[in-house]
Amino acid sequence: MINSKHYLLLLFLLVLAISALIFSLLSGSIDIGLTQLISLLTNPQDALINQVLKEIRLPRTLAGFTVGGLLAFSGVIMQALLRNPLADPYILGVSGGAAVGALCAILLGLSGFILTNFALLGALISVLIVFGFAHKFGNWSVTRLLLTGVVLSAGWGAIINILLATSTSNNVQSILFWLIGDLSQSRVSLIHYLLLLLGVFGGITIGKSLNVLSRGDLTAYSLGLNLKLLKLTLYFVASVFTAIAVTVAGSVGFVGLVTPHILRLLGARDHRVLIPCAILLGGSFVTIADSLARTIIAPQQLPVGAVTAIIGVPVFLIILHANTKR
Amino acid sequence: MTTLTIDSLTLRIGQKTLCNNLSFTMNSHECWGLLGKNGAGKTTLIHSILGLVEPAEGSIKIDATPIQNYHRRELAQRIGILFQEGMNDFPATVEETVLLGRYPHAHPFFQNSKEDLNLVREILKELSLDALKSRKLATLSGGELQRVAIAMLFAQEPKIFLLDEPSNNLDIAFQISLLKILKERADKNSGCMLLATHDINLAARFCDRLILLIDKDEFLIGTTQEILTTKNLSRAFGCEIKKISEKNEKFYYPK
């Protein structure tokens, strides 16, 4: 059900998203004020500030927002698909596969575009393994899917540990940042924005079906849902979205898990509202976290994944507590 | 008018055969009971009518069209089932849950139609769920949850009501009132009802006709009066079953 409260929530999140983007553009080692930012848009007179904004802060800000949006979207989908509030985008092993792919590339001395492709390849291999095993047994049992994914994640974890233990030490720092999630090298392009847009519109379109799916297979089936097709589509879409987010910024944690929960507690239970809200909140969350990550202990930078958890844990606990008291 | 036709149906689960060559036709305004002991195949038969279990042989037709020729959504407009599954995984209110019953009728657009919302409001009133409509499912009692499930089924407006052991975990008074409102509703929609149960007395009270599953190859189909003899029941349930009569009421119990 959608009511005026939901439109207000959407409006609030839209304002939050815009504020987060501006906050991120203003944060960094060079001081830029809001008035300066506005005047730069119309009349770029200061070459240095212009360059910092256009070539460093803006791409990083957009990358952060996109990654957050993609992960929050995947989180909502995975939770509905697995009917498990503990599910997050990484639960079926996508991030593990991507990390192993990226690690192999780093250890081979590769970087840039090739590294990204290695990570994407790892993630897709992971998706195919989970799908192959879960599908082989005929029906798509949620428990089987979950178990296959969790076991595979553990397997990837073991491979990561072996790679870390045997690698020469000068790479360890960059590998760690990759595992935790870091935006300092991240860039996004048109395809990422298109995916995010696809998420918003696709989510609104299939939102009603997701509402039905999250009530259990038998309910969904008897209400006329084509379960097999929907589940297959959701699994692939969520996995590919996650894989792409991971290849941009590493495994930024907590966004995908906590964003849908915060929104549900705020009343956005209908997926037609939840999905656009999650994309806005997830994007804002990572954008703000990254702004803090590069300013709190400047000139040193923190990995954004650590900051999302540091902010996310108390916020989530406070909202959960406030909600149970009511 | 609605007819459900089961024609020479054989069901198999793995190597096990259930209901070998079963045929019957259920018409509007009829209430059928499916009676048998645990494992006799009641749930499997119900699931096959829903389309969840493929028949090994034979066919299931609604209004002379095989169920596999219907689109899933069309089928859901005709058949509904009552159960309580996965209601509590995510927070949801009573009203939202009942509205899900409209899913097979509505186009999946952003807003729900006014008609849908009005229908749901009426159903909530009818089942005295009005005061609970904004409550979360997690805060409801077992009986209240069952009422929500009924409301959802009413919102679905099916022609054929399938009930699989609907009275499990409910007190006697509630069992009776539950079946009464369901039967009335099926009647009002010019539909019919199939009640799978192992409770002989409940079936005796509500059903016009019965299917008594005795063995995979043996079942009896007929009016409630014809089927409910102590001899038939004793064979079907594998223990001696006795009957006491008082005026027009009969009560069956195991010895």
Coordinates of C-alpha atoms in Angstrom, one line a residue:
Chain A
M1 CA 0.0 0.0 0.0
I2 CA 1.3 3.4 -0.9
N3 CA 0.1 6.5 0.9
S4 CA 1.2 10.1 1.3
K5 CA 3.7 9.2 4.0
H6 CA 5.6 7.2 1.4
Y7 CA 5.7 10.2 -1.0
L8 CA 7.1 12.3 1.9
L9 CA 9.7 9.7 2.6
L10 CA 10.7 9.7 -1.0
L11 CA 10.9 13.4 -1.1
F12 CA 13.0 13.5 2.1
L13 CA 15.4 10.9 0.6
L14 CA 15.7 12.9 -2.5
V15 CA 16.7 16.0 -0.5
L16 CA 19.1 13.8 1.5
A17 CA 20.7 12.4 -1.7
I18 CA 21.3 15.9 -3.1
S19 CA 22.7 17.2 0.2
A20 CA 25.0 14.1 0.4
L21 CA 26.3 14.8 -3.1
I22 CA 27.0 18.4 -2.3
F23 CA 28.5 17.5 1.0
S24 CA 30.9 15.1 -0.8
L25 CA 31.9 17.7 -3.4
L26 CA 32.7 20.2 -0.6
S27 CA 34.8 17.7 1.5
G28 CA 38.5 17.2 1.0
S29 CA 41.9 18.5 1.5
I30 CA 41.3 21.8 -0.4
D31 CA 38.6 24.0 1.1
I32 CA 35.7 24.7 -1.2
G33 CA 32.7 26.6 0.0
L34 CA 29.1 26.3 -1.2
T35 CA 29.2 29.7 -2.8
Q36 CA 32.4 28.8 -4.6
L37 CA 30.8 25.6 -5.8
I38 CA 27.8 27.5 -7.3
S39 CA 29.9 30.1 -8.9
L40 CA 32.2 27.5 -10.4
L41 CA 29.3 25.9 -12.1
T42 CA 28.5 29.0 -14.0
N43 CA 31.9 30.5 -14.4
P44 CA 34.9 28.3 -14.0
Q45 CA 37.6 30.9 -13.1
D46 CA 39.9 29.1 -10.7
A47 CA 41.7 26.4 -12.7
L48 CA 43.0 24.4 -9.7
I49 CA 39.7 24.2 -7.8
N50 CA 37.9 23.4 -11.1
Q51 CA 40.3 20.6 -11.8
V52 CA 40.0 19.2 -8.3
L53 CA 36.3 19.2 -8.5
K54 CA 35.9 17.8 -12.0
E55 CA 38.7 15.3 -12.0
I56 CA 38.8 14.1 -8.5
R57 CA 35.8 14.8 -6.4
L58 CA 32.9 14.6 -8.8
P59 CA 33.9 11.2 -10.3
R60 CA 34.5 9.8 -6.8
T61 CA 31.2 11.2 -5.5
L62 CA 29.2 9.8 -8.4
A63 CA 31.0 6.4 -8.0
G64 CA 30.1 6.3 -4.3
F65 CA 26.5 7.1 -4.9
T66 CA 26.2 4.6 -7.7
V67 CA 27.9 1.8 -5.7
G68 CA 25.6 2.5 -2.7
G69 CA 22.5 2.5 -4.9
L70 CA 23.4 -0.8 -6.6
L71 CA 24.2 -2.5 -3.3
A72 CA 21.1 -1.3 -1.6
F73 CA 19.0 -2.5 -4.6
S74 CA 20.6 -5.9 -4.5
G75 CA 20.1 -6.1 -0.8
V76 CA 16.4 -5.6 -1.1
I77 CA 16.1 -8.2 -3.9
M78 CA 18.2 -10.8 -2.1
Q79 CA 16.1 -10.4 1.1
A80 CA 12.9 -10.8 -0.8
L81 CA 14.3 -13.7 -2.9
L82 CA 15.7 -15.6 0.1
R83 CA 12.9 -14.5 2.4
N84 CA 15.6 -13.9 4.9
P85 CA 16.1 -10.6 6.7
L86 CA 19.8 -11.5 7.2
A87 CA 20.5 -11.8 3.5
D88 CA 22.8 -9.2 1.9
P89 CA 24.1 -8.8 -1.6
Y90 CA 27.2 -10.8 -0.7
I91 CA 25.5 -13.8 0.9
L92 CA 25.6 -16.0 -2.2
G93 CA 29.3 -15.5 -2.7
V94 CA 29.4 -12.9 -5.4
S95 CA 31.8 -10.6 -3.5
G96 CA 34.1 -13.6 -2.7
G97 CA 34.3 -14.5 -6.4
A98 CA 35.1 -11.0 -7.4
A99 CA 37.7 -10.6 -4.6
V100 CA 39.5 -13.8 -5.7
G101 CA 39.5 -12.6 -9.3
A102 CA 40.8 -9.2 -8.3
L103 CA 43.5 -10.7 -6.0
C104 CA 44.7 -13.0 -8.8
A105 CA 45.0 -9.9 -11.1
I106 CA 46.9 -8.0 -8.4
L107 CA 49.3 -10.8 -7.7
L108 CA 49.9 -11.2 -11.4
G109 CA 50.9 -7.5 -11.4
L110 CA 47.9 -6.5 -13.5
S111 CA 45.9 -3.3 -12.8
G112 CA 43.2 -1.0 -14.2
F113 CA 40.8 -2.3 -16.8
I114 CA 42.2 -5.9 -16.7
L115 CA 41.9 -6.1 -13.0
T116 CA 38.2 -5.0 -13.2
N117 CA 37.5 -7.6 -15.7
F118 CA 39.2 -10.3 -13.6
A119 CA 36.9 -9.3 -10.7
L120 CA 33.8 -9.4 -12.9
L121 CA 34.9 -12.8 -14.2
G122 CA 35.3 -14.1 -10.6
A123 CA 31.9 -12.8 -9.6
L124 CA 30.2 -14.4 -12.7
I125 CA 31.9 -17.7 -12.1
S126 CA 30.5 -17.6 -8.6
V127 CA 27.0 -16.8 -9.8
L128 CA 27.1 -19.7 -12.3
I129 CA 28.4 -22.2 -9.7
V130 CA 25.6 -21.3 -7.2
F131 CA 23.0 -21.3 -9.9
G132 CA 24.2 -24.6 -11.4
F133 CA 24.1 -26.4 -8.1
A134 CA 20.9 -25.0 -6.9
H135 CA 19.1 -25.5 -10.2
K136 CA 20.4 -29.1 -10.7
F137 CA 18.1 -30.4 -8.1
G138 CA 15.0 -29.3 -9.9
N139 CA 13.1 -27.0 -7.7
W140 CA 14.5 -23.8 -6.4
S141 CA 14.5 -24.4 -2.7
V142 CA 15.5 -21.3 -0.8
T143 CA 17.4 -23.3 1.7
R144 CA 19.4 -25.0 -0.9
L145 CA 20.2 -21.7 -2.6
L146 CA 21.3 -20.2 0.6
L147 CA 23.4 -23.2 1.7
T148 CA 25.1 -23.4 -1.7
G149 CA 25.9 -19.6 -1.5
V150 CA 27.1 -19.6 2.0
V151 CA 29.4 -22.7 1.5
L152 CA 30.8 -21.1 -1.7
S153 CA 31.5 -17.9 0.2
A154 CA 33.5 -19.8 2.7
G155 CA 35.4 -21.4 -0.1
W156 CA 36.3 -18.1 -1.6
G157 CA 37.3 -16.9 1.9
A158 CA 39.7 -19.8 2.1
I159 CA 41.2 -19.0 -1.2
I160 CA 41.6 -15.3 -0.3
N161 CA 43.4 -16.3 2.9
I162 CA 45.8 -18.6 1.0
L163 CA 46.5 -15.9 -1.5
L164 CA 47.1 -13.4 1.3
A165 CA 49.3 -15.7 3.3
T166 CA 51.5 -16.6 0.3
S167 CA 51.7 -13.2 -1.3
T168 CA 54.7 -10.9 -1.1
S169 CA 54.0 -8.2 1.4
N170 CA 54.1 -5.0 -0.7
N171 CA 50.7 -5.9 -2.2
V172 CA 48.9 -6.6 1.0
Q173 CA 47.8 -3.0 1.7
S174 CA 46.1 -2.6 -1.7
I175 CA 44.5 -6.1 -1.4
L176 CA 43.1 -5.2 2.0
F177 CA 41.5 -2.0 0.7
W178 CA 40.0 -4.1 -2.0
L179 CA 38.4 -6.5 0.4
I180 CA 37.0 -3.8 2.7
G181 CA 35.8 -1.5 0.0
D182 CA 37.5 1.6 -1.2
L183 CA 36.5 4.4 -3.6
S184 CA 39.8 6.2 -4.1
Q185 CA 40.4 4.6 -7.6
S186 CA 36.7 4.3 -8.5
R187 CA 35.2 5.6 -11.7
V188 CA 31.7 5.0 -13.0
S189 CA 30.4 5.5 -16.5
L190 CA 27.1 5.7 -18.4
I191 CA 26.4 2.0 -18.1
H192 CA 26.4 2.2 -14.3
Y193 CA 23.9 5.1 -14.3
L194 CA 21.7 3.2 -16.7
L195 CA 21.8 0.1 -14.5
L196 CA 20.7 2.3 -11.5
L197 CA 17.9 3.7 -13.5
L198 CA 16.9 0.3 -14.7
G199 CA 16.8 -0.7 -11.0
V200 CA 14.4 2.1 -10.1
F201 CA 12.0 1.4 -12.9
G202 CA 12.3 -2.3 -12.9
G203 CA 11.8 -2.3 -9.1
I204 CA 8.6 -0.2 -9.4
T205 CA 7.3 -2.5 -12.1
I206 CA 7.8 -5.8 -10.3
G207 CA 7.3 -4.3 -6.8
K208 CA 3.9 -5.9 -6.4
S209 CA 5.2 -9.3 -7.4
L210 CA 8.0 -8.9 -4.9
N211 CA 5.5 -8.1 -2.2
V212 CA 3.8 -11.4 -2.9
L213 CA 7.1 -13.3 -3.3
S214 CA 8.3 -12.2 0.1
R215 CA 5.3 -13.9 1.8
G216 CA 6.5 -17.4 0.8
D217 CA 6.4 -19.7 -2.1
L218 CA 3.0 -21.3 -1.6
T219 CA 1.3 -18.0 -1.1
A220 CA 3.0 -16.5 -4.1
Y221 CA 2.2 -19.5 -6.2
S222 CA -1.5 -19.6 -5.3
L223 CA -1.8 -15.9 -6.0
G224 CA -0.7 -16.5 -9.6
L225 CA 3.0 -15.6 -9.6
N226 CA 5.3 -17.3 -12.1
L227 CA 7.8 -18.3 -9.4
K228 CA 10.5 -20.0 -11.4
L229 CA 10.9 -17.2 -13.9
L230 CA 10.7 -14.4 -11.3
K231 CA 13.3 -16.1 -9.0
L232 CA 15.7 -16.8 -11.8
T233 CA 15.5 -13.2 -13.0
L234 CA 15.9 -11.7 -9.5
Y235 CA 18.8 -13.9 -8.7
F236 CA 20.7 -12.9 -11.9
V237 CA 19.8 -9.2 -11.7
A238 CA 20.8 -8.9 -8.1
S239 CA 24.0 -10.9 -8.7
V240 CA 25.1 -8.8 -11.7
F241 CA 24.3 -5.6 -9.9
T242 CA 26.4 -6.7 -6.9
A243 CA 29.2 -7.9 -9.2
I244 CA 29.4 -4.6 -10.9
A245 CA 29.3 -2.6 -7.6
V246 CA 32.1 -4.8 -6.3
T247 CA 34.3 -4.3 -9.4
V248 CA 33.9 -0.5 -8.9
A249 CA 34.7 -0.2 -5.2
G250 CA 35.5 -3.6 -3.7
S251 CA 33.2 -5.2 -1.1
V252 CA 31.7 -2.2 0.6
G253 CA 29.9 -3.8 3.5
F254 CA 26.7 -3.1 5.5
V255 CA 24.9 -0.9 2.9
G256 CA 23.1 -3.8 1.3
L257 CA 22.0 -5.3 4.6
V258 CA 21.1 -2.3 6.6
T259 CA 19.5 0.1 4.1
P260 CA 16.4 -2.1 3.4
H261 CA 15.9 -2.7 7.1
I262 CA 16.1 1.0 8.0
L263 CA 13.5 1.8 5.4
R264 CA 11.2 -1.0 6.4
L265 CA 11.3 0.3 10.0
L266 CA 10.5 3.7 8.6
G267 CA 7.4 2.3 7.0
A268 CA 8.5 1.6 3.4
R269 CA 7.4 -2.1 3.4
D270 CA 5.9 -2.1 -0.1
H271 CA 8.6 -2.9 -2.6
R272 CA 7.3 -0.4 -5.1
V273 CA 8.4 2.3 -2.5
L274 CA 11.2 0.3 -0.9
I275 CA 13.3 -0.1 -4.0
P276 CA 13.5 3.6 -5.1
C277 CA 13.9 4.6 -1.5
A278 CA 16.7 2.0 -1.0
I279 CA 18.6 3.3 -4.0
L280 CA 18.4 6.9 -2.8
L281 CA 19.4 6.0 0.8
G282 CA 22.1 3.5 -0.1
G283 CA 23.6 6.0 -2.5
S284 CA 23.5 8.8 0.1
F285 CA 24.9 6.5 2.8
V286 CA 28.0 5.6 0.8
T287 CA 28.5 9.1 -0.4
I288 CA 28.5 10.5 3.1
A289 CA 30.6 7.7 4.5
D290 CA 33.2 8.3 1.8
S291 CA 33.3 12.0 2.4
L292 CA 34.0 11.2 6.1
A293 CA 36.5 8.5 5.1
R294 CA 38.7 11.0 3.3
T295 CA 38.4 13.8 5.8
I296 CA 38.3 12.4 9.4
I297 CA 42.0 11.6 9.7
A298 CA 43.2 13.6 6.7
P299 CA 45.6 13.5 5.0
Q300 CA 45.3 9.8 5.7
Q301 CA 42.3 8.1 4.0
L302 CA 40.2 5.3 5.4
P303 CA 38.5 2.6 3.4
V304 CA 34.9 3.6 2.9
G305 CA 33.7 0.0 3.9
A306 CA 35.0 0.6 7.4
V307 CA 33.2 3.9 7.7
T308 CA 29.8 2.5 6.4
A309 CA 30.0 -0.1 9.2
I310 CA 31.0 2.4 11.9
I311 CA 28.1 4.7 11.0
G312 CA 25.6 1.9 10.1
V313 CA 25.8 -0.1 13.2
P314 CA 24.7 2.6 15.8
V315 CA 22.1 4.1 13.4
F316 CA 20.6 0.7 12.8
L317 CA 20.5 -0.2 16.5
I318 CA 19.0 3.1 17.5
I319 CA 16.2 2.8 14.9
L320 CA 15.5 -0.8 15.8
H321 CA 15.3 0.1 19.5
A322 CA 13.1 3.1 18.9
N323 CA 10.7 1.0 16.8
T324 CA 10.3 -1.8 19.3
K325 CA 9.5 0.7 22.1
R326 CA 6.5 2.0 20.1
Chain B
M1 CA -21.2 -21.4 -12.5
T2 CA -18.0 -23.3 -12.0
T3 CA -17.1 -26.9 -12.4
L4 CA -14.0 -28.7 -11.3
T5 CA -13.6 -32.0 -13.2
I6 CA -11.1 -34.6 -12.1
D7 CA -10.8 -37.2 -14.8
S8 CA -8.9 -40.6 -14.3
L9 CA -6.3 -38.8 -12.2
T10 CA -3.3 -40.8 -11.0
L11 CA -0.7 -39.1 -8.8
R12 CA 2.8 -40.3 -8.1
I13 CA 5.4 -39.0 -5.6
G14 CA 8.7 -40.7 -6.3
Q15 CA 7.8 -44.4 -6.5
K16 CA 4.7 -44.1 -4.4
T17 CA 1.3 -44.0 -6.2
L18 CA -1.5 -42.1 -4.6
C19 CA -5.2 -42.0 -5.9
N20 CA -5.0 -44.4 -8.8
N21 CA -7.6 -43.4 -11.4
L22 CA -9.7 -41.0 -9.4
S23 CA -12.6 -39.2 -11.1
F24 CA -15.1 -36.8 -9.8
T25 CA -16.9 -33.5 -10.7
M26 CA -17.5 -30.7 -8.3
N27 CA -20.2 -28.0 -9.2
S28 CA -21.1 -24.6 -7.9
H29 CA -22.7 -24.4 -4.5
E30 CA -21.3 -27.8 -3.4
C31 CA -19.1 -28.5 -0.5
W32 CA -16.9 -31.6 -0.8
G33 CA -14.9 -33.3 1.8
L34 CA -11.6 -35.1 1.2
L35 CA -11.2 -37.6 4.1
G36 CA -8.4 -40.0 4.8
K37 CA -5.7 -40.8 7.3
N38 CA -2.2 -39.2 7.3
G39 CA -0.3 -39.9 4.1
A40 CA -3.4 -41.0 2.1
G41 CA -2.7 -38.2 -0.4
K42 CA -5.0 -35.4 0.6
T43 CA -2.5 -32.7 0.4
T44 CA -1.0 -34.1 -2.8
L45 CA -4.4 -34.0 -4.4
I46 CA -5.0 -30.5 -3.2
H47 CA -1.6 -29.4 -4.6
S48 CA -2.3 -31.1 -7.9
I49 CA -5.6 -29.1 -8.3
L50 CA -3.5 -25.9 -7.6
G51 CA -1.1 -27.0 -10.3
L52 CA 1.8 -27.5 -7.9
V53 CA 2.0 -31.3 -8.5
E54 CA 1.9 -32.7 -12.1
P55 CA -0.5 -35.6 -12.5
A56 CA 1.2 -38.8 -13.6
E57 CA -2.0 -39.6 -15.6
G58 CA -5.4 -38.1 -16.2
S59 CA -6.5 -34.5 -16.2
I60 CA -7.8 -31.7 -14.0
K61 CA -10.2 -29.2 -15.7
I62 CA -11.9 -26.1 -14.6
D63 CA -14.9 -25.2 -16.7
A64 CA -13.8 -27.9 -19.2
T65 CA -10.4 -26.3 -19.8
P66 CA -7.3 -28.2 -18.5
I67 CA -5.6 -26.2 -15.7
Q68 CA -2.3 -26.2 -17.6
N69 CA -4.0 -24.2 -20.4
Y70 CA -4.7 -21.3 -18.0
H71 CA -2.1 -18.6 -17.4
R72 CA -1.0 -18.7 -13.7
R73 CA -2.7 -15.4 -13.0
E74 CA -6.0 -16.7 -14.6
L75 CA -5.8 -19.8 -12.5
A76 CA -5.3 -17.8 -9.4
Q77 CA -8.5 -15.9 -10.2
R78 CA -10.4 -19.2 -10.1
I79 CA -8.7 -21.3 -7.4
G80 CA -7.7 -20.1 -3.9
I81 CA -6.3 -22.0 -1.0
L82 CA -6.3 -21.2 2.7
F83 CA -3.1 -21.6 4.7
Q84 CA -0.8 -19.7 7.0
E85 CA 2.6 -19.7 5.6
G86 CA 5.5 -17.3 5.9
M87 CA 3.3 -14.5 7.2
N88 CA 5.9 -13.3 9.6
D89 CA 9.3 -13.1 7.8
F90 CA 9.1 -9.3 7.2
P91 CA 7.0 -6.7 9.1
A92 CA 3.6 -6.2 7.4
T93 CA 0.3 -4.9 8.5
V94 CA -3.1 -6.7 8.3
E95 CA -4.4 -4.4 5.6
E96 CA -1.3 -4.7 3.4
T97 CA -1.5 -8.5 3.7
V98 CA -5.2 -8.7 2.8
L99 CA -4.5 -6.4 -0.2
L100 CA -2.1 -9.0 -1.6
G101 CA -5.1 -11.2 -2.3
R102 CA -6.0 -8.8 -5.1
Y103 CA -2.7 -9.6 -6.9
P104 CA -4.2 -11.9 -9.5
H105 CA -6.8 -9.3 -10.5
A106 CA -4.8 -6.1 -10.6
H107 CA -2.3 -4.8 -13.1
P108 CA 1.0 -4.4 -11.4
F109 CA 1.1 -0.7 -11.5
F110 CA 2.4 1.7 -8.9
Q111 CA -0.9 2.4 -7.2
N112 CA -3.7 0.1 -6.1
S113 CA -7.1 0.7 -7.6
K114 CA -9.8 2.4 -5.6
E115 CA -12.1 -0.7 -6.2
D116 CA -9.4 -3.0 -4.7
L117 CA -9.0 -0.8 -1.6
N118 CA -12.7 -0.6 -1.1
L119 CA -13.2 -4.3 -1.5
V120 CA -10.5 -4.9 1.1
R121 CA -12.1 -2.4 3.5
E122 CA -15.4 -4.2 3.2
I123 CA -13.8 -7.6 3.8
L124 CA -12.0 -6.3 6.9
K125 CA -15.2 -5.0 8.2
E126 CA -17.0 -8.3 7.5
L127 CA -14.4 -10.3 9.4
S128 CA -14.2 -7.8 12.2
L129 CA -10.6 -7.1 11.4
D130 CA -11.3 -3.4 11.1
A131 CA -9.8 -2.5 14.4
L132 CA -6.7 -4.5 13.6
K133 CA -6.0 -3.2 10.1
S134 CA -2.9 -1.2 11.0
R135 CA -1.5 -3.8 13.4
K136 CA 1.7 -5.8 12.5
L137 CA 1.1 -9.5 11.9
A138 CA 3.7 -10.4 14.5
T139 CA 1.5 -8.9 17.2
L140 CA -1.5 -11.1 16.3
S141 CA -2.8 -14.3 17.9
G142 CA -3.2 -17.6 16.0
G143 CA -6.9 -17.1 15.6
E144 CA -6.4 -13.5 14.4
L145 CA -3.8 -14.6 11.9
Q146 CA -6.2 -17.3 10.6
R147 CA -8.8 -14.5 10.1
V148 CA -6.3 -12.5 8.1
A149 CA -5.6 -15.5 5.9
I150 CA -9.3 -15.9 5.3
A151 CA -9.6 -12.2 4.5
M152 CA -6.8 -12.6 1.9
L153 CA -8.6 -15.5 0.4
F154 CA -11.9 -13.5 0.2
A155 CA -10.0 -10.6 -1.5
Q156 CA -8.7 -13.1 -4.1
E157 CA -12.4 -13.9 -4.9
P158 CA -11.8 -17.4 -6.3
K159 CA -14.5 -19.7 -7.4
I160 CA -13.0 -22.8 -6.0
F161 CA -12.0 -22.7 -2.3
L162 CA -9.4 -25.3 -1.3
L163 CA -8.9 -25.9 2.4
D164 CA -6.1 -28.1 3.6
E165 CA -6.6 -29.0 7.3
P166 CA -7.9 -25.5 8.0
S167 CA -8.8 -26.4 11.6
N168 CA -5.4 -27.4 12.9
N169 CA -4.5 -25.6 16.1
L170 CA -7.9 -23.9 16.4
D171 CA -10.4 -24.2 19.2
I172 CA -13.7 -26.0 18.5
A173 CA -15.9 -22.9 18.4
F174 CA -13.5 -21.2 16.0
Q175 CA -13.3 -24.2 13.8
I176 CA -17.1 -24.1 13.3
S177 CA -17.3 -20.4 12.7
L178 CA -14.4 -20.5 10.3
L179 CA -15.9 -23.2 8.1
K180 CA -19.3 -21.4 8.2
I181 CA -18.0 -18.1 6.9
L182 CA -15.9 -19.8 4.3
K183 CA -18.8 -22.0 3.1
E184 CA -21.1 -18.9 3.0
R185 CA -18.6 -17.0 1.0
A186 CA -18.0 -19.8 -1.6
D187 CA -21.8 -20.0 -2.0
K188 CA -22.1 -16.2 -2.4
N189 CA -19.4 -16.3 -5.2
S190 CA -21.3 -19.2 -6.9
G191 CA -18.3 -21.2 -6.1
C192 CA -17.5 -24.5 -4.4
M193 CA -15.4 -25.8 -1.6
L194 CA -13.1 -28.8 -1.2
L195 CA -12.1 -29.5 2.4
A196 CA -9.2 -31.9 3.1
T197 CA -9.3 -33.1 6.6
H198 CA -8.9 -36.1 8.9
D199 CA -11.6 -34.8 11.2
I200 CA -14.6 -37.0 10.4
N201 CA -17.0 -35.0 12.5
L202 CA -16.1 -31.7 10.8
A203 CA -16.6 -33.2 7.4
A204 CA -19.9 -34.8 8.5
R205 CA -21.1 -31.4 9.6
F206 CA -20.2 -29.3 6.6
C207 CA -19.9 -31.5 3.5
D208 CA -22.6 -32.5 1.0
R209 CA -20.4 -35.1 -0.7
L210 CA -17.3 -37.0 0.4
I211 CA -14.2 -38.6 -1.1
L212 CA -12.9 -41.2 1.3
L213 CA -9.4 -42.3 0.5
I214 CA -8.9 -45.9 1.7
D215 CA -5.9 -47.1 -0.2
K216 CA -4.1 -46.0 -3.4
D217 CA -6.4 -48.0 -5.6
E218 CA -9.5 -47.7 -3.4
F219 CA -11.6 -44.7 -2.6
L220 CA -15.3 -44.1 -2.1
I221 CA -17.2 -41.2 -3.6
G222 CA -20.7 -40.3 -2.7
T223 CA -23.0 -38.3 -0.5
T224 CA -22.0 -37.8 3.1
Q225 CA -24.7 -40.1 4.3
E226 CA -23.6 -42.9 2.0
I227 CA -19.9 -42.7 2.8
L228 CA -20.0 -42.2 6.5
T229 CA -20.6 -45.7 7.8
T230 CA -18.6 -47.2 10.6
K231 CA -17.5 -50.0 8.3
N232 CA -16.1 -47.6 5.6
L233 CA -14.5 -45.4 8.2
S234 CA -12.9 -48.3 10.1
R235 CA -11.2 -49.5 6.9
A236 CA -10.1 -46.0 5.9
F237 CA -8.5 -45.1 9.2
G238 CA -7.2 -48.5 10.1
C239 CA -8.9 -48.7 13.5
E240 CA -12.4 -49.5 14.7
I241 CA -14.6 -46.4 14.5
K242 CA -17.9 -46.2 16.4
K243 CA -20.9 -43.8 16.0
I244 CA -23.3 -42.3 18.5
S245 CA -26.5 -40.6 17.3
E246 CA -28.5 -38.0 19.1
K247 CA -31.5 -36.6 17.2
N248 CA -30.1 -35.7 13.8
E249 CA -26.5 -35.3 15.0
K250 CA -24.0 -38.1 14.6
F251 CA -20.7 -38.3 16.3
Y252 CA -17.8 -40.6 15.2
Y253 CA -15.0 -41.7 17.5
P254 CA -12.3 -44.3 17.6
K255 CA -12.8 -47.2 19.9

